[in-house]
Amino acid sequence: MTKTYQLVGIGNAVVDVISQCDDSFLDMMGIEKGIMQLIERERGEVLYAAMKERVQTPGGSVANTIAGAGALGLDAAFIGRVHDDALGRFYAKAMQEDGVDFVNAPVAGGELPTSRSMIFVSPDGERSMNTYLGISSELSSEDVPNSTASVAQIMFLEGYLFDKDKGKSAFMEAARDCRAGGGKPGIAISDPFCVERHRADFLKLIENDLEFVIGNQDEIKSLWQTDDLEEALAKTAAICPLVICTRSGDGVTVLSSEGRVDVPVTKVVPVDATGAGDQFAAGFLFGMATGRDMETCAKIGNACAAEVISHIGPRPKANMRALLKAQGLL
């Protein structure tokens, strides 16, 4: 009997290494504030050594989403590539402990070290991320078992992996396997720059192979190179049956066969903004997998995002099921 999954994610398996610092440290180390920068191995070693009181957690955008959805009770799996080194073994074990099947064993004699992201959180809650991509970006079709993709009710792909051709082809195959098995594949756009680099391929994948797209307003606008969000939303909805757009403090807009819903959020000052979008996706996909309407899905997503920005780290700390029950969402 093949195991079926309510949710399968494919993404970068990155160990997040988080440390608090002040702005003068960022200046001194030449770290650009508030964005994600890709760095080389040597630079990664310098920054890692400079971190005080490091907190290590298994990260990666879609991996965080899958862990969040697993914590809500979904039967979930994650596909990512780690090296059989200390960080890679830590990663695989931590995902299993979070109740998520880590489908692929760490790669013995892998071609590169396990990926890591050095995240510096400044006093205002902004995060400055420096990511050494390592082995996770080498993910290819060989890492994505058809037996997993074809039994996924929902499959969630990470836009960052689009940077390499083998990642692209892994996505297309996985999406087709998922649809052939009756599942719904979709993508997290991940990053406006990611879209800049691969616009035509992104749009082709969304139109031909995907059932849903989740992105923030900047990412959705960059798909169409426009500053007009409404225009970008309409164009995306014309090629994809379900479009979920997070608009920071302005709430969430969902366009689907149910029509349009706009769900407001309560503005709060984040302690650490890490993972807000990832946990929103976790809540939304949990709602989708359990057959809830779009408005409820968005509300669950907002509740998960609000919880994760109230503390340091990209994954929920509270018992989210209890929290959702208390808010009348479960």
Coordinates of N, CA and C in Angstrom, one line a residue, residues 17 25 44 69 84 92 105 158 172 184 189 197 213 252 255 292:
V17 N 20.6 29.6 10.4 CA 21.5 29.9 11.5 C 21.1 31.4 11.9
F25 N 27.0 46.3 13.2 CA 27.6 45.0 12.9 C 27.3 44.8 11.4
G44 N 30.4 32.6 3.5 CA 29.6 31.9 4.5 C 30.4 31.5 5.7
A69 N 2.5 23.2 8.3 CA 1.3 22.4 7.9 C 1.3 21.1 8.7
D84 N 25.4 14.4 3.5 CA 25.6 13.5 4.7 C 26.7 14.1 5.6
A92 N 17.8 16.5 8.4 CA 16.9 15.4 8.2 C 16.2 14.9 9.5
A105 N 17.2 10.5 1.9 CA 18.3 10.4 2.9 C 19.4 11.4 2.5
E158 N 9.0 25.4 -4.7 CA 9.6 26.6 -4.3 C 10.3 27.3 -5.5
M172 N 8.6 20.5 -13.4 CA 7.6 20.1 -14.5 C 7.2 18.7 -14.3
K184 N -3.2 18.6 -6.8 CA -3.1 20.0 -7.2 C -1.7 20.5 -6.9
I189 N 6.1 31.8 -5.3 CA 6.9 32.6 -6.2 C 8.3 32.8 -5.6
R197 N 14.5 36.8 -13.4 CA 15.4 35.9 -14.1 C 14.7 34.9 -15.0
V213 N -1.1 29.6 -7.3 CA 0.1 30.4 -7.1 C 0.0 31.2 -5.8
V252 N -5.0 40.0 2.6 CA -4.8 38.9 1.6 C -5.9 39.0 0.6
L255 N -8.1 35.0 -5.5 CA -9.0 34.9 -6.7 C -9.2 33.5 -7.1
R292 N -11.7 23.5 3.3 CA -12.4 24.8 3.7 C -12.5 25.8 2.6

